[in-house]
Amino acid sequence: MSVKSSAVAHSNIALAKYWGRSLDQNPDLNIPSNDSVSMTKYGIRHGIHLQTRTAIAFSDAYEEDRAILEGVVLSRREMERILRVVNPLREYANIDCRFRMMSRNDFPTQAGLASSASGFAALAIAAADALGVELSKEELSTYARLGSGSATRSIHGGFVYWYTGDSHETCYAEQLCGPDDFGMSVVIAIIYGGKKDMPSDLGHELAYTSPFNEVRIKRSQEQAREIRKAILDDDFRKVGEIAEENCIYMHAVMMTSNPPLFYWHADTLRLIKSIQKMRKDGLECYFTIDAGPNVHCLCRPEDLYEICKMLEKAECVSKTIPARPAGDSYVTKEHLF
Ligand code: DP6
């Protein structure tokens, strides 16, 4: 047999974040300690759509599994994460052929932008499609999760809620509302494009060493529900305020872990101050920061280009990427090989 499929998925930014896996579950399942909420992002400038395109083929003719990302054959550790997604799908389909996978991001991998969310979401969709496994989007999100936690949410477009659940099957993501149903956009301000010292999959393990982690888990669970309600109530201000608070809680845990994780640079704090100043001056916007130094500025869609201009004034910003909510990830006939 020989089958091939390709899929496109988008990156996402968490408004209520996932940091740390549940201690009651097998850590390989990437089941988080709290629910999270995100916006799936579609970049709208310079051809940077914040998308990953992945093609995967299964064939009797292949002698081994092989995966290539951005032209580079993947290492053992990276291959293990890919197998965590592909192996259960192969088992489900009862197909025992080897695969070839090729994946490409339309954003510079060196821009310090996480690609695991879009990457593993595209992989789960393409692999399931190629193997003829028919799954709902919610079920697909559980397979994407096995590669990367945040990929769970990138299966859907728009605004997305990821439930902790209490098992592999009940830990899935669902769409809260479509891309046009809630007025929020985001500008990513790039201040540093290099690799981070501690990849987030290792950082998750350290969360439990922080004395503030329990407080963060409890409050994040509330924040996720409050943000969900605020999105459904169309309350931009509330979403922004809680997203900022949630981001600070997560970084407080990172900084107080053992060893401590300082993802912020001096320029990260500089941009936080600029965003607070812009807000004070009447341009309503809020910051959020993932496991890295770059800053996401949440804003109303009509203020997107004004926010880009304001952030570009800061000397430390090398580039801004404006983005609006993306549509769902999808299967495509445009294959990479
Ligand atoms: C800070 O999904 O990158 O972006 O499951 O190990 O791939 P792995 O972790 P990852 O963690 C995301 C952490 C975060 C917050 C979030 O996206 O919720």
mmCIF file of C-alpha atoms and ligand atoms in Angstrom:
data_model
loop_
_atom_site.group_PDB
_atom_site.id
_atom_site.type_symbol
_atom_site.label_atom_id
_atom_site.label_comp_id
_atom_site.label_asym_id
_atom_site.label_seq_id
_atom_site.Cartn_x
_atom_site.Cartn_y
_atom_site.Cartn_z
ATOM 1 C CA MET A 1 0.000 0.000 0.000
ATOM 2 C CA SER A 2 0.995 3.627 -0.425
ATOM 3 C CA VAL A 3 -1.002 6.637 0.825
ATOM 4 C CA LYS A 4 -0.199 10.299 1.291
ATOM 5 C CA SER A 5 -1.880 13.313 2.854
ATOM 6 C CA SER A 6 -0.996 16.908 3.740
ATOM 7 C CA ALA A 7 -2.412 19.379 6.246
ATOM 8 C CA VAL A 8 -2.028 23.020 7.255
ATOM 9 C CA ALA A 9 -2.354 24.212 10.867
ATOM 10 C CA HIS A 10 -1.800 27.557 12.585
ATOM 11 C CA SER A 11 0.057 28.638 15.663
ATOM 12 C CA ASN A 12 -1.873 29.857 18.734
ATOM 13 C CA ILE A 13 -1.360 32.241 21.636
ATOM 14 C CA ALA A 14 -2.634 31.168 25.046
ATOM 15 C CA LEU A 15 -4.736 33.714 26.955
ATOM 16 C CA ALA A 16 -4.942 31.367 29.977
ATOM 17 C CA LYS A 17 -1.831 29.251 29.851
ATOM 18 C CA TYR A 18 -0.748 25.637 30.246
ATOM 19 C CA TRP A 19 2.347 25.268 32.411
ATOM 20 C CA GLY A 20 3.014 21.924 34.104
ATOM 21 C CA ARG A 21 1.507 18.496 33.500
ATOM 22 C CA SER A 22 -0.963 16.775 35.821
ATOM 23 C CA LEU A 23 0.861 14.696 38.419
ATOM 24 C CA ASP A 24 -2.002 12.166 38.484
ATOM 25 C CA GLN A 25 -1.483 11.136 34.851
ATOM 26 C CA ASN A 26 1.200 9.492 32.729
ATOM 27 C CA PRO A 27 3.523 12.431 31.828
ATOM 28 C CA ASP A 28 3.820 11.142 28.230
ATOM 29 C CA LEU A 29 0.147 12.036 27.707
ATOM 30 C CA ASN A 30 0.832 15.785 28.187
ATOM 31 C CA ILE A 31 -2.276 16.187 30.344
ATOM 32 C CA PRO A 32 -2.069 19.692 31.842
ATOM 33 C CA SER A 33 -2.638 20.721 35.453
ATOM 34 C CA ASN A 34 -5.235 23.323 34.421
ATOM 35 C CA ASP A 35 -7.618 24.189 31.581
ATOM 36 C CA SER A 36 -6.389 26.764 29.068
ATOM 37 C CA VAL A 37 -7.799 29.125 26.437
ATOM 38 C CA SER A 38 -6.185 30.443 23.261
ATOM 39 C CA MET A 39 -6.571 32.383 20.046
ATOM 40 C CA THR A 40 -5.411 30.590 16.906
ATOM 41 C CA LYS A 41 -3.306 33.067 14.892
ATOM 42 C CA TYR A 42 -3.211 33.942 11.189
ATOM 43 C CA GLY A 43 -0.339 36.275 10.338
ATOM 44 C CA ILE A 44 -1.265 38.969 7.821
ATOM 45 C CA ARG A 45 1.994 40.576 6.661
ATOM 46 C CA HIS A 46 5.035 39.676 4.538
ATOM 47 C CA GLY A 47 3.581 36.223 3.746
ATOM 48 C CA ILE A 48 4.063 35.137 7.373
ATOM 49 C CA HIS A 49 0.788 33.383 8.113
ATOM 50 C CA LEU A 50 2.144 31.514 11.175
ATOM 51 C CA GLN A 51 1.292 28.213 9.496
ATOM 52 C CA THR A 52 2.900 24.796 9.293
ATOM 53 C CA ARG A 53 2.355 22.583 6.268
ATOM 54 C CA THR A 54 3.055 18.882 6.779
ATOM 55 C CA ALA A 55 2.963 16.012 4.298
ATOM 56 C CA ILE A 56 3.116 12.382 5.374
ATOM 57 C CA ALA A 57 3.173 9.230 3.250
ATOM 58 C CA PHE A 58 2.905 5.611 4.416
ATOM 59 C CA SER A 59 4.218 2.886 2.107
ATOM 60 C CA ASP A 60 5.202 -0.789 2.151
ATOM 61 C CA ALA A 61 8.237 0.269 0.150
ATOM 62 C CA TYR A 62 9.735 2.300 3.034
ATOM 63 C CA GLU A 63 12.103 0.454 5.330
ATOM 64 C CA GLU A 64 12.173 2.965 8.176
ATOM 65 C CA ASP A 65 10.300 5.984 9.535
ATOM 66 C CA ARG A 66 11.890 9.264 8.477
ATOM 67 C CA ALA A 67 10.928 12.894 9.181
ATOM 68 C CA ILE A 68 12.327 16.118 7.755
ATOM 69 C CA LEU A 69 11.613 19.580 9.177
ATOM 70 C CA GLU A 70 12.828 22.606 7.227
ATOM 71 C CA GLY A 71 15.121 20.365 5.187
ATOM 72 C CA VAL A 72 16.760 18.788 8.244
ATOM 73 C CA VAL A 73 16.362 15.099 9.157
ATOM 74 C CA LEU A 74 14.982 14.993 12.695
ATOM 75 C CA SER A 75 17.016 13.752 15.610
ATOM 76 C CA ARG A 76 16.058 10.879 17.883
ATOM 77 C CA ARG A 77 14.433 13.053 20.572
ATOM 78 C CA GLU A 78 12.355 14.967 18.006
ATOM 79 C CA MET A 79 11.488 11.730 16.220
ATOM 80 C CA GLU A 80 10.217 10.262 19.503
ATOM 81 C CA ARG A 81 7.670 13.086 19.784
ATOM 82 C CA ILE A 82 6.505 12.464 16.214
ATOM 83 C CA LEU A 83 6.127 8.744 16.907
ATOM 84 C CA ARG A 84 3.973 9.518 19.948
ATOM 85 C CA VAL A 85 1.404 10.950 17.519
ATOM 86 C CA VAL A 86 1.855 8.599 14.567
ATOM 87 C CA ASN A 87 2.145 5.238 16.399
ATOM 88 C CA PRO A 88 -1.302 5.297 18.077
ATOM 89 C CA LEU A 89 -2.875 6.376 14.765
ATOM 90 C CA ARG A 90 -1.100 3.527 12.942
ATOM 91 C CA GLU A 91 -2.390 1.163 15.603
ATOM 92 C CA TYR A 92 -5.932 2.574 15.350
ATOM 93 C CA ALA A 93 -5.861 2.100 11.558
ATOM 94 C CA ASN A 94 -4.265 -1.343 11.927
ATOM 95 C CA ILE A 95 -1.687 -0.366 9.312
ATOM 96 C CA ASP A 96 1.910 -1.299 9.875
ATOM 97 C CA CYS A 97 3.859 0.584 7.170
ATOM 98 C CA ARG A 98 6.743 2.977 7.668
ATOM 99 C CA PHE A 99 6.356 6.685 6.846
ATOM 100 C CA ARG A 100 8.099 9.659 5.281
ATOM 101 C CA MET A 101 7.162 13.059 6.713
ATOM 102 C CA MET A 102 8.109 16.523 5.535
ATOM 103 C CA SER A 103 7.151 19.734 7.310
ATOM 104 C CA ARG A 104 7.694 23.423 6.672
ATOM 105 C CA ASN A 105 6.761 26.603 8.569
ATOM 106 C CA ASP A 106 5.966 29.825 6.745
ATOM 107 C CA PHE A 107 7.517 31.781 9.595
ATOM 108 C CA PRO A 108 11.229 31.919 10.259
ATOM 109 C CA THR A 109 12.025 29.126 12.734
ATOM 110 C CA GLN A 110 14.765 31.359 14.076
ATOM 111 C CA ALA A 111 12.292 34.129 15.000
ATOM 112 C CA GLY A 112 11.763 32.682 18.466
ATOM 113 C CA LEU A 113 8.186 31.719 17.582
ATOM 114 C CA ALA A 114 6.929 28.378 18.835
ATOM 115 C CA SER A 115 6.235 25.997 15.981
ATOM 116 C CA SER A 116 5.341 22.872 17.956
ATOM 117 C CA ALA A 117 1.635 23.829 18.250
ATOM 118 C CA SER A 118 1.054 24.243 14.513
ATOM 119 C CA GLY A 119 3.517 21.440 13.714
ATOM 120 C CA PHE A 120 1.926 18.690 15.774
ATOM 121 C CA ALA A 121 -1.626 19.766 14.886
ATOM 122 C CA ALA A 122 -0.760 19.524 11.166
ATOM 123 C CA LEU A 123 0.915 16.152 11.757
ATOM 124 C CA ALA A 124 -2.102 14.654 13.571
ATOM 125 C CA ILE A 125 -4.504 15.792 10.824
ATOM 126 C CA ALA A 126 -2.308 14.642 7.926
ATOM 127 C CA ALA A 127 -1.465 11.262 9.515
ATOM 128 C CA ALA A 128 -5.101 10.488 10.421
ATOM 129 C CA ASP A 129 -6.230 11.440 6.909
ATOM 130 C CA ALA A 130 -3.525 9.395 5.174
ATOM 131 C CA LEU A 131 -4.333 6.341 7.325
ATOM 132 C CA GLY A 132 -8.071 6.696 6.670
ATOM 133 C CA VAL A 133 -8.854 7.211 10.372
ATOM 134 C CA GLU A 134 -12.041 9.262 10.674
ATOM 135 C CA LEU A 135 -12.005 11.351 13.836
ATOM 136 C CA SER A 136 -13.861 14.419 15.092
ATOM 137 C CA LYS A 137 -11.803 17.581 15.628
ATOM 138 C CA GLU A 138 -12.024 17.005 19.371
ATOM 139 C CA GLU A 139 -10.615 13.475 18.968
ATOM 140 C CA LEU A 140 -7.880 14.758 16.645
ATOM 141 C CA SER A 141 -6.925 17.294 19.319
ATOM 142 C CA THR A 142 -6.139 14.446 21.743
ATOM 143 C CA TYR A 143 -3.655 12.941 19.233
ATOM 144 C CA ALA A 144 -2.034 16.338 18.541
ATOM 145 C CA ARG A 145 -1.582 16.674 22.338
ATOM 146 C CA LEU A 146 0.642 13.590 22.449
ATOM 147 C CA GLY A 147 3.243 15.529 20.411
ATOM 148 C CA SER A 148 2.868 18.914 22.103
ATOM 149 C CA GLY A 149 0.409 20.246 24.668
ATOM 150 C CA SER A 150 -0.326 23.517 22.930
ATOM 151 C CA ALA A 151 -0.954 21.643 19.634
ATOM 152 C CA THR A 152 -4.198 20.360 21.204
ATOM 153 C CA ARG A 153 -5.661 23.856 20.710
ATOM 154 C CA SER A 154 -4.265 24.425 17.175
ATOM 155 C CA ILE A 155 -6.636 21.853 15.627
ATOM 156 C CA HIS A 156 -9.386 24.483 15.848
ATOM 157 C CA GLY A 157 -9.521 28.018 14.502
ATOM 158 C CA GLY A 158 -10.875 31.053 16.344
ATOM 159 C CA PHE A 159 -10.952 30.923 20.146
ATOM 160 C CA VAL A 160 -10.347 27.575 21.766
ATOM 161 C CA TYR A 161 -10.810 25.939 25.196
ATOM 162 C CA TRP A 162 -8.674 22.944 26.235
ATOM 163 C CA TYR A 163 -10.109 20.801 29.045
ATOM 164 C CA THR A 164 -7.761 19.094 31.488
ATOM 165 C CA GLY A 165 -10.168 16.152 31.779
ATOM 166 C CA ASP A 166 -9.087 13.073 33.712
ATOM 167 C CA SER A 167 -7.964 10.714 30.933
ATOM 168 C CA HIS A 168 -6.511 10.739 27.410
ATOM 169 C CA GLU A 169 -10.020 10.775 25.892
ATOM 170 C CA THR A 170 -11.449 13.554 28.078
ATOM 171 C CA CYS A 171 -8.432 15.864 27.708
ATOM 172 C CA TYR A 172 -9.420 17.584 24.444
ATOM 173 C CA ALA A 173 -9.909 21.040 22.941
ATOM 174 C CA GLU A 174 -13.124 22.553 21.603
ATOM 175 C CA GLN A 175 -13.830 25.740 19.713
ATOM 176 C CA LEU A 176 -15.486 28.466 21.817
ATOM 177 C CA CYS A 177 -16.283 30.676 18.851
ATOM 178 C CA GLY A 178 -15.153 31.175 15.262
ATOM 179 C CA PRO A 179 -12.520 33.673 14.076
ATOM 180 C CA ASP A 180 -15.086 36.382 13.305
ATOM 181 C CA ASP A 181 -17.118 36.005 16.490
ATOM 182 C CA PHE A 182 -14.836 37.836 18.932
ATOM 183 C CA GLY A 183 -12.993 41.066 18.109
ATOM 184 C CA MET A 184 -9.396 40.479 19.133
ATOM 185 C CA SER A 185 -6.140 40.657 17.191
ATOM 186 C CA VAL A 186 -2.526 40.395 18.245
ATOM 187 C CA VAL A 187 0.840 41.915 17.367
ATOM 188 C CA ILE A 188 3.901 39.791 18.062
ATOM 189 C CA ALA A 189 6.892 41.979 18.896
ATOM 190 C CA ILE A 190 10.116 40.100 18.185
ATOM 191 C CA ILE A 191 12.994 41.229 20.366
ATOM 192 C CA TYR A 192 15.067 38.063 20.231
ATOM 193 C CA GLY A 193 15.113 35.340 17.588
ATOM 194 C CA GLY A 194 17.549 32.845 19.091
ATOM 195 C CA LYS A 195 16.931 29.506 20.741
ATOM 196 C CA LYS A 196 15.737 29.521 24.352
ATOM 197 C CA ASP A 197 17.866 27.951 27.087
ATOM 198 C CA MET A 198 15.138 25.623 28.340
ATOM 199 C CA PRO A 199 12.616 24.076 25.901
ATOM 200 C CA SER A 200 9.078 24.227 27.290
ATOM 201 C CA ASP A 201 8.693 20.419 27.419
ATOM 202 C CA LEU A 202 11.457 20.354 30.070
ATOM 203 C CA GLY A 203 10.220 23.550 31.751
ATOM 204 C CA HIS A 204 6.834 21.908 32.431
ATOM 205 C CA GLU A 205 8.585 19.436 34.725
ATOM 206 C CA LEU A 206 9.993 22.217 36.887
ATOM 207 C CA ALA A 207 6.651 23.920 37.596
ATOM 208 C CA TYR A 208 6.127 21.717 40.666
ATOM 209 C CA THR A 209 9.332 22.936 42.280
ATOM 210 C CA SER A 210 7.884 26.446 42.678
ATOM 211 C CA PRO A 211 6.148 27.182 46.001
ATOM 212 C CA PHE A 212 3.646 29.298 44.035
ATOM 213 C CA ASN A 213 2.614 26.568 41.622
ATOM 214 C CA GLU A 214 -0.440 25.388 43.546
ATOM 215 C CA VAL A 215 -1.752 28.919 43.766
ATOM 216 C CA ARG A 216 -1.154 29.353 40.013
ATOM 217 C CA ILE A 217 -3.003 26.117 39.153
ATOM 218 C CA LYS A 218 -6.021 27.079 41.251
ATOM 219 C CA ARG A 219 -6.179 30.636 39.946
ATOM 220 C CA SER A 220 -5.453 29.601 36.313
ATOM 221 C CA GLN A 221 -8.396 27.230 36.376
ATOM 222 C CA GLU A 222 -10.624 30.146 37.423
ATOM 223 C CA GLN A 223 -8.990 32.470 34.886
ATOM 224 C CA ALA A 224 -9.583 29.989 32.043
ATOM 225 C CA ARG A 225 -13.300 29.907 32.906
ATOM 226 C CA GLU A 226 -13.473 33.689 33.360
ATOM 227 C CA ILE A 227 -11.813 34.256 29.962
ATOM 228 C CA ARG A 228 -14.195 31.772 28.329
ATOM 229 C CA LYS A 229 -17.155 33.697 29.757
ATOM 230 C CA ALA A 230 -15.671 37.060 28.758
ATOM 231 C CA ILE A 231 -15.099 35.862 25.157
ATOM 232 C CA LEU A 232 -18.676 34.608 24.938
ATOM 233 C CA ASP A 233 -19.897 37.905 26.474
ATOM 234 C CA ASP A 234 -17.795 39.828 23.899
ATOM 235 C CA ASP A 235 -15.913 41.591 26.707
ATOM 236 C CA PHE A 236 -12.484 42.470 25.230
ATOM 237 C CA ARG A 237 -11.306 44.412 28.272
ATOM 238 C CA LYS A 238 -11.965 41.547 30.649
ATOM 239 C CA VAL A 239 -10.188 39.026 28.404
ATOM 240 C CA GLY A 240 -7.138 41.320 28.204
ATOM 241 C CA GLU A 241 -7.008 42.029 31.925
ATOM 242 C CA ILE A 242 -7.249 38.364 32.925
ATOM 243 C CA ALA A 243 -4.798 37.275 30.199
ATOM 244 C CA GLU A 244 -2.172 39.670 31.617
ATOM 245 C CA GLU A 245 -2.767 38.449 35.146
ATOM 246 C CA ASN A 246 -2.523 34.816 34.014
ATOM 247 C CA CYS A 247 0.740 35.482 32.167
ATOM 248 C CA ILE A 248 2.309 37.093 35.254
ATOM 249 C CA TYR A 249 1.293 34.118 37.423
ATOM 250 C CA MET A 250 2.958 31.715 34.972
ATOM 251 C CA HIS A 251 6.206 33.708 34.821
ATOM 252 C CA ALA A 252 6.225 34.025 38.625
ATOM 253 C CA VAL A 253 6.187 30.212 38.806
ATOM 254 C CA MET A 254 8.926 29.940 36.161
ATOM 255 C CA MET A 255 11.150 32.423 37.994
ATOM 256 C CA THR A 256 10.658 30.661 41.344
ATOM 257 C CA SER A 257 11.248 27.120 40.035
ATOM 258 C CA ASN A 258 14.358 25.194 40.967
ATOM 259 C CA PRO A 259 16.470 25.927 38.974
ATOM 260 C CA PRO A 260 14.773 29.258 38.188
ATOM 261 C CA LEU A 261 13.677 29.925 34.610
ATOM 262 C CA PHE A 262 14.047 33.504 33.415
ATOM 263 C CA TYR A 263 12.465 33.611 29.977
ATOM 264 C CA TRP A 264 12.221 37.429 30.070
ATOM 265 C CA HIS A 265 14.986 39.679 28.814
ATOM 266 C CA ALA A 266 15.439 43.276 29.952
ATOM 267 C CA ASP A 267 13.678 44.324 26.716
ATOM 268 C CA THR A 268 10.674 42.138 27.606
ATOM 269 C CA LEU A 269 10.062 44.299 30.666
ATOM 270 C CA ARG A 270 10.677 47.418 28.582
ATOM 271 C CA LEU A 271 7.855 46.369 26.231
ATOM 272 C CA ILE A 272 5.538 45.496 29.124
ATOM 273 C CA LYS A 273 6.020 49.097 30.330
ATOM 274 C CA SER A 274 5.406 50.470 26.799
ATOM 275 C CA ILE A 275 2.157 48.507 26.520
ATOM 276 C CA GLN A 276 1.029 49.761 29.941
ATOM 277 C CA LYS A 277 1.851 53.322 28.814
ATOM 278 C CA MET A 278 -0.024 52.911 25.512
ATOM 279 C CA ARG A 279 -3.027 51.739 27.508
ATOM 280 C CA LYS A 280 -2.798 54.671 29.892
ATOM 281 C CA ASP A 281 -2.705 56.964 26.852
ATOM 282 C CA GLY A 282 -5.987 55.497 25.596
ATOM 283 C CA LEU A 283 -4.949 52.740 23.154
ATOM 284 C CA GLU A 284 -6.496 49.665 24.716
ATOM 285 C CA CYS A 285 -4.038 46.765 24.588
ATOM 286 C CA TYR A 286 -2.662 44.042 26.858
ATOM 287 C CA PHE A 287 0.510 41.935 26.962
ATOM 288 C CA THR A 288 1.045 38.215 27.178
ATOM 289 C CA ILE A 289 4.326 36.278 26.980
ATOM 290 C CA ASP A 290 4.978 32.569 26.418
ATOM 291 C CA ALA A 291 8.087 30.578 27.356
ATOM 292 C CA GLY A 292 10.439 33.053 25.683
ATOM 293 C CA PRO A 293 11.313 36.766 25.672
ATOM 294 C CA ASN A 294 9.051 37.971 22.821
ATOM 295 C CA VAL A 295 5.881 39.861 23.639
ATOM 296 C CA HIS A 296 2.357 39.398 22.265
ATOM 297 C CA CYS A 297 0.247 42.551 22.374
ATOM 298 C CA LEU A 298 -3.507 41.796 22.394
ATOM 299 C CA CYS A 299 -5.585 44.536 20.790
ATOM 300 C CA ARG A 300 -8.839 45.393 19.078
ATOM 301 C CA PRO A 301 -8.788 44.580 15.308
ATOM 302 C CA GLU A 302 -9.142 48.247 14.330
ATOM 303 C CA ASP A 303 -6.008 49.187 16.316
ATOM 304 C CA LEU A 304 -3.764 46.465 14.838
ATOM 305 C CA TYR A 305 -1.598 48.642 12.549
ATOM 306 C CA GLU A 306 -1.404 51.504 15.039
ATOM 307 C CA ILE A 307 -0.102 49.029 17.644
ATOM 308 C CA CYS A 308 2.467 47.700 15.134
ATOM 309 C CA LYS A 309 3.708 51.268 14.528
ATOM 310 C CA MET A 310 3.900 52.039 18.238
ATOM 311 C CA LEU A 311 5.799 48.842 19.050
ATOM 312 C CA GLU A 312 8.201 49.314 16.131
ATOM 313 C CA LYS A 313 9.263 52.625 17.685
ATOM 314 C CA ALA A 314 10.995 50.669 20.436
ATOM 315 C CA GLU A 315 14.645 50.151 19.479
ATOM 316 C CA CYS A 316 14.653 46.611 20.878
ATOM 317 C CA VAL A 317 11.910 45.417 18.480
ATOM 318 C CA SER A 318 13.457 43.859 15.362
ATOM 319 C CA LYS A 319 10.136 42.959 13.750
ATOM 320 C CA THR A 320 6.397 42.967 14.388
ATOM 321 C CA ILE A 321 3.998 40.312 13.113
ATOM 322 C CA PRO A 322 0.325 41.361 13.087
ATOM 323 C CA ALA A 323 -2.156 38.507 13.286
ATOM 324 C CA ARG A 324 -5.899 37.988 13.476
ATOM 325 C CA PRO A 325 -7.828 34.873 14.526
ATOM 326 C CA ALA A 326 -7.228 32.000 12.091
ATOM 327 C CA GLY A 327 -9.690 29.509 10.642
ATOM 328 C CA ASP A 328 -9.559 25.768 11.384
ATOM 329 C CA SER A 329 -6.591 23.644 10.377
ATOM 330 C CA TYR A 330 -7.309 21.676 7.209
ATOM 331 C CA VAL A 331 -6.319 18.898 4.809
ATOM 332 C CA THR A 332 -4.826 20.141 1.543
ATOM 333 C CA LYS A 333 -3.912 18.627 -1.814
ATOM 334 C CA GLU A 334 -0.832 20.864 -2.079
ATOM 335 C CA HIS A 335 1.804 18.374 -0.997
ATOM 336 C CA LEU A 336 5.406 19.148 -0.112
ATOM 337 C CA PHE A 337 6.657 15.979 -1.840
HETATM 338 C C1 DP6 B 1 4.036 28.784 27.705
HETATM 339 O O1 DP6 B 1 2.969 23.066 24.239
HETATM 340 O O2 DP6 B 1 5.284 24.073 24.078
HETATM 341 O O3 DP6 B 1 3.287 28.330 25.502
HETATM 342 O O4 DP6 B 1 3.768 20.019 25.343
HETATM 343 O O5 DP6 B 1 6.172 20.260 25.835
HETATM 344 O O6 DP6 B 1 5.315 20.948 23.586
HETATM 345 P P1 DP6 B 1 5.021 20.783 25.078
HETATM 346 O O7 DP6 B 1 4.833 22.217 25.627
HETATM 347 P P2 DP6 B 1 4.215 23.439 24.904
HETATM 348 O O8 DP6 B 1 3.926 24.387 26.161
HETATM 349 C C2 DP6 B 1 3.276 25.585 25.965
HETATM 350 C C3 DP6 B 1 3.565 26.509 27.060
HETATM 351 C C4 DP6 B 1 3.137 27.938 26.851
HETATM 352 C C5 DP6 B 1 1.703 28.165 27.313
HETATM 353 C C6 DP6 B 1 0.591 27.666 26.407
HETATM 354 O O9 DP6 B 1 0.736 27.672 25.166
HETATM 355 O O10 DP6 B 1 -0.459 27.319 26.971
#
